[in-house]
């Protein structure tokens, strides 16, 4: 599967509120996930660690709506980006609108790397 096909499926799963299906179908077991925060140095490696990261997110943030836009394709055939708009309430905080960009690398039809960037406030 080409990166653009992976990207279209990922966006569709996210907009259908089925991110777990995207991970199960589209992600490599060797996934590397990079966050802009410093928890775990900001880098998660491997499927099990990614699933733990998702569990932590789901317990810490109530997501009311996610809108994924893309995929955006550049010159490199194995990469794409997605823009996410989130309506969410972090635990202990007020409801807020969040924006982030995610940059993905695909090898052998699977996402092997994802990196998230947040809108500077």
mmCIF file of N, CA, C and O in Angstrom, residues 1-49:
data_model
loop_
_atom_site.group_PDB
_atom_site.id
_atom_site.type_symbol
_atom_site.label_atom_id
_atom_site.label_comp_id
_atom_site.label_asym_id
_atom_site.label_seq_id
_atom_site.Cartn_x
_atom_site.Cartn_y
_atom_site.Cartn_z
ATOM 1 N N UNK A 1 0.850 -1.179 0.000
ATOM 2 C CA UNK A 1 0.000 0.000 0.000
ATOM 3 C C UNK A 1 0.895 1.241 0.000
ATOM 4 O O UNK A 1 1.837 1.332 0.768
ATOM 5 N N UNK A 2 0.600 2.183 -0.861
ATOM 6 C CA UNK A 2 1.344 3.432 -0.960
ATOM 7 C C UNK A 2 0.984 4.356 0.213
ATOM 8 O O UNK A 2 -0.080 4.234 0.817
ATOM 9 N N UNK A 3 1.865 5.308 0.487
ATOM 10 C CA UNK A 3 1.647 6.235 1.600
ATOM 11 C C UNK A 3 0.323 6.981 1.466
ATOM 12 O O UNK A 3 -0.393 7.161 2.456
ATOM 13 N N UNK A 4 -0.028 7.405 0.265
ATOM 14 C CA UNK A 4 -1.285 8.143 0.095
ATOM 15 C C UNK A 4 -2.490 7.271 0.458
ATOM 16 O O UNK A 4 -3.443 7.741 1.077
ATOM 17 N N UNK A 5 -2.425 5.997 0.130
ATOM 18 C CA UNK A 5 -3.520 5.082 0.489
ATOM 19 C C UNK A 5 -3.585 4.883 2.002
ATOM 20 O O UNK A 5 -4.674 4.881 2.589
ATOM 21 N N UNK A 6 -2.418 4.728 2.630
ATOM 22 C CA UNK A 6 -2.367 4.607 4.089
ATOM 23 C C UNK A 6 -2.933 5.874 4.718
ATOM 24 O O UNK A 6 -3.735 5.819 5.648
ATOM 25 N N UNK A 7 -2.527 7.027 4.197
ATOM 26 C CA UNK A 7 -3.010 8.302 4.721
ATOM 27 C C UNK A 7 -4.508 8.466 4.598
ATOM 28 O O UNK A 7 -5.175 8.922 5.541
ATOM 29 N N UNK A 8 -5.069 8.091 3.468
ATOM 30 C CA UNK A 8 -6.523 8.202 3.288
ATOM 31 C C UNK A 8 -7.263 7.306 4.271
ATOM 32 O O UNK A 8 -8.279 7.707 4.847
ATOM 33 N N UNK A 9 -6.752 6.099 4.480
ATOM 34 C CA UNK A 9 -7.392 5.190 5.443
ATOM 35 C C UNK A 9 -7.268 5.730 6.861
ATOM 36 O O UNK A 9 -8.226 5.687 7.632
ATOM 37 N N UNK A 10 -6.097 6.247 7.207
ATOM 38 C CA UNK A 10 -5.899 6.785 8.546
ATOM 39 C C UNK A 10 -6.861 7.938 8.817
ATOM 40 O O UNK A 10 -7.510 7.988 9.873
ATOM 41 N N UNK A 11 -6.983 8.851 7.880
ATOM 42 C CA UNK A 11 -7.907 9.986 8.025
ATOM 43 C C UNK A 11 -9.345 9.485 8.166
ATOM 44 O O UNK A 11 -10.099 9.958 9.023
ATOM 45 N N UNK A 12 -9.729 8.523 7.355
ATOM 46 C CA UNK A 12 -11.096 7.989 7.421
ATOM 47 C C UNK A 12 -11.373 7.347 8.782
ATOM 48 O O UNK A 12 -12.434 7.577 9.383
ATOM 49 N N UNK A 13 -10.429 6.559 9.292
ATOM 50 C CA UNK A 13 -10.611 5.935 10.606
ATOM 51 C C UNK A 13 -10.712 6.993 11.706
ATOM 52 O O UNK A 13 -11.556 6.892 12.597
ATOM 53 N N UNK A 14 -9.870 7.998 11.647
ATOM 54 C CA UNK A 14 -9.907 9.044 12.674
ATOM 55 C C UNK A 14 -11.217 9.820 12.633
ATOM 56 O O UNK A 14 -11.807 10.114 13.679
ATOM 57 N N UNK A 15 -11.699 10.138 11.433
ATOM 58 C CA UNK A 15 -12.960 10.871 11.318
ATOM 59 C C UNK A 15 -14.174 10.020 11.691
ATOM 60 O O UNK A 15 -15.219 10.556 12.039
ATOM 61 N N UNK A 16 -14.029 8.700 11.649
ATOM 62 C CA UNK A 16 -15.094 7.796 12.080
ATOM 63 C C UNK A 16 -14.955 7.453 13.569
ATOM 64 O O UNK A 16 -15.656 6.593 14.077
ATOM 65 N N UNK A 17 -14.028 8.133 14.259
ATOM 66 C CA UNK A 17 -13.747 7.900 15.677
ATOM 67 C C UNK A 17 -13.325 6.449 15.928
ATOM 68 O O UNK A 17 -13.741 5.827 16.892
ATOM 69 N N UNK A 18 -12.474 5.928 15.040
ATOM 70 C CA UNK A 18 -11.973 4.563 15.147
ATOM 71 C C UNK A 18 -10.433 4.532 15.038
ATOM 72 O O UNK A 18 -9.867 3.790 14.228
ATOM 73 N N UNK A 19 -9.752 5.322 15.870
ATOM 74 C CA UNK A 19 -8.292 5.346 15.758
ATOM 75 C C UNK A 19 -7.642 4.003 16.082
ATOM 76 O O UNK A 19 -6.578 3.691 15.547
ATOM 77 N N UNK A 20 -8.303 3.194 16.909
ATOM 78 C CA UNK A 20 -7.736 1.880 17.231
ATOM 79 C C UNK A 20 -7.673 0.980 15.998
ATOM 80 O O UNK A 20 -6.764 0.165 15.857
ATOM 81 N N UNK A 21 -8.616 1.141 15.078
ATOM 82 C CA UNK A 21 -8.575 0.382 13.828
ATOM 83 C C UNK A 21 -7.413 0.838 12.954
ATOM 84 O O UNK A 21 -6.775 0.027 12.296
ATOM 85 N N UNK A 22 -7.139 2.141 12.962
ATOM 86 C CA UNK A 22 -6.001 2.656 12.197
ATOM 87 C C UNK A 22 -4.711 2.047 12.712
ATOM 88 O O UNK A 22 -3.879 1.583 11.925
ATOM 89 N N UNK A 23 -4.549 2.008 14.029
ATOM 90 C CA UNK A 23 -3.331 1.449 14.614
ATOM 91 C C UNK A 23 -3.211 -0.033 14.280
ATOM 92 O O UNK A 23 -2.160 -0.502 13.840
ATOM 93 N N UNK A 24 -4.282 -0.773 14.469
ATOM 94 C CA UNK A 24 -4.247 -2.225 14.240
ATOM 95 C C UNK A 24 -3.947 -2.572 12.785
ATOM 96 O O UNK A 24 -3.194 -3.504 12.506
ATOM 97 N N UNK A 25 -4.507 -1.822 11.859
ATOM 98 C CA UNK A 25 -4.369 -2.152 10.433
ATOM 99 C C UNK A 25 -3.175 -1.496 9.760
ATOM 100 O O UNK A 25 -2.540 -2.095 8.892
ATOM 101 N N UNK A 26 -2.856 -0.273 10.159
ATOM 102 C CA UNK A 26 -1.931 0.532 9.377
ATOM 103 C C UNK A 26 -0.548 0.725 9.997
ATOM 104 O O UNK A 26 0.349 1.212 9.331
ATOM 105 N N UNK A 27 -0.367 0.352 11.255
ATOM 106 C CA UNK A 27 0.894 0.623 11.947
ATOM 107 C C UNK A 27 1.777 -0.619 12.013
ATOM 108 O O UNK A 27 1.290 -1.730 12.239
ATOM 109 N N UNK A 28 3.079 -0.412 11.871
ATOM 110 C CA UNK A 28 4.067 -1.483 12.009
ATOM 111 C C UNK A 28 4.304 -1.747 13.490
ATOM 112 O O UNK A 28 4.181 -0.845 14.327
ATOM 113 N N UNK A 29 4.666 -2.975 13.819
ATOM 114 C CA UNK A 29 4.992 -3.322 15.205
ATOM 115 C C UNK A 29 6.176 -2.508 15.718
ATOM 116 O O UNK A 29 6.298 -2.266 16.914
ATOM 117 N N UNK A 30 7.021 -2.054 14.813
ATOM 118 C CA UNK A 30 8.221 -1.296 15.185
ATOM 119 C C UNK A 30 7.980 0.217 15.192
ATOM 120 O O UNK A 30 8.932 1.001 15.148
ATOM 121 N N UNK A 31 6.731 0.645 15.287
ATOM 122 C CA UNK A 31 6.362 2.061 15.231
ATOM 123 C C UNK A 31 7.188 2.913 16.191
ATOM 124 O O UNK A 31 7.460 2.494 17.317
ATOM 125 N N UNK A 32 7.582 4.087 15.718
ATOM 126 C CA UNK A 32 8.219 5.102 16.555
ATOM 127 C C UNK A 32 7.279 6.302 16.551
ATOM 128 O O UNK A 32 6.882 6.785 15.490
ATOM 129 N N UNK A 33 6.893 6.748 17.751
ATOM 130 C CA UNK A 33 5.973 7.868 17.889
ATOM 131 C C UNK A 33 6.674 8.976 18.663
ATOM 132 O O UNK A 33 7.221 8.743 19.739
ATOM 133 N N UNK A 34 6.661 10.183 18.089
ATOM 134 C CA UNK A 34 7.372 11.314 18.687
ATOM 135 C C UNK A 34 6.372 12.399 19.040
ATOM 136 O O UNK A 34 5.611 12.863 18.199
ATOM 137 N N UNK A 35 6.394 12.793 20.314
ATOM 138 C CA UNK A 35 5.530 13.855 20.829
ATOM 139 C C UNK A 35 6.394 15.059 21.172
ATOM 140 O O UNK A 35 7.577 14.900 21.507
ATOM 141 N N UNK A 36 5.831 16.249 21.140
ATOM 142 C CA UNK A 36 6.626 17.435 21.469
ATOM 143 C C UNK A 36 6.897 17.587 22.965
ATOM 144 O O UNK A 36 7.701 18.416 23.351
ATOM 145 N N UNK A 37 6.264 16.770 23.804
ATOM 146 C CA UNK A 37 6.488 16.880 25.243
ATOM 147 C C UNK A 37 7.736 16.107 25.648
ATOM 148 O O UNK A 37 8.363 15.427 24.851
ATOM 149 N N UNK A 38 8.082 16.192 26.900
ATOM 150 C CA UNK A 38 9.304 15.551 27.379
ATOM 151 C C UNK A 38 9.050 14.218 28.072
ATOM 152 O O UNK A 38 9.983 13.558 28.497
ATOM 153 N N UNK A 39 7.792 13.793 28.218
ATOM 154 C CA UNK A 39 7.512 12.510 28.839
ATOM 155 C C UNK A 39 8.159 11.409 27.990
ATOM 156 O O UNK A 39 8.015 11.386 26.769
ATOM 157 N N UNK A 40 8.899 10.525 28.625
ATOM 158 C CA UNK A 40 9.651 9.469 27.939
ATOM 159 C C UNK A 40 10.620 10.055 26.912
ATOM 160 O O UNK A 40 10.926 9.422 25.915
ATOM 161 N N UNK A 41 11.066 11.274 27.157
ATOM 162 C CA UNK A 41 11.948 11.920 26.188
ATOM 163 C C UNK A 41 11.201 12.321 24.932
ATOM 164 O O UNK A 41 11.786 12.724 23.947
ATOM 165 N N UNK A 42 9.886 12.162 24.951
ATOM 166 C CA UNK A 42 9.064 12.501 23.800
ATOM 167 C C UNK A 42 9.025 11.418 22.739
ATOM 168 O O UNK A 42 8.366 11.573 21.727
ATOM 169 N N UNK A 43 9.734 10.304 22.958
ATOM 170 C CA UNK A 43 9.807 9.243 21.950
ATOM 171 C C UNK A 43 9.292 7.926 22.529
ATOM 172 O O UNK A 43 9.728 7.487 23.587
ATOM 173 N N UNK A 44 8.352 7.322 21.812
ATOM 174 C CA UNK A 44 7.789 6.017 22.170
ATOM 175 C C UNK A 44 8.217 5.050 21.069
ATOM 176 O O UNK A 44 8.068 5.365 19.889
ATOM 177 N N UNK A 45 8.692 3.876 21.445
ATOM 178 C CA UNK A 45 9.112 2.892 20.449
ATOM 179 C C UNK A 45 8.400 1.569 20.662
ATOM 180 O O UNK A 45 8.357 1.064 21.777
ATOM 181 N N UNK A 46 7.821 1.041 19.583
ATOM 182 C CA UNK A 46 7.171 -0.265 19.615
ATOM 183 C C UNK A 46 5.670 -0.180 19.822
ATOM 184 O O UNK A 46 5.144 0.766 20.410
ATOM 185 N N UNK A 47 4.974 -1.193 19.304
ATOM 186 C CA UNK A 47 3.515 -1.220 19.358
ATOM 187 C C UNK A 47 2.988 -1.219 20.789
ATOM 188 O O UNK A 47 2.031 -0.511 21.105
ATOM 189 N N UNK A 48 3.591 -2.015 21.681
ATOM 190 C CA UNK A 48 3.091 -2.080 23.051
ATOM 191 C C UNK A 48 3.176 -0.723 23.735
ATOM 192 O O UNK A 48 2.245 -0.288 24.402
ATOM 193 N N UNK A 49 4.285 -0.033 23.552
ATOM 194 C CA UNK A 49 4.447 1.301 24.134
ATOM 195 C C UNK A 49 3.441 2.285 23.532
ATOM 196 O O UNK A 49 2.904 3.146 24.236
#
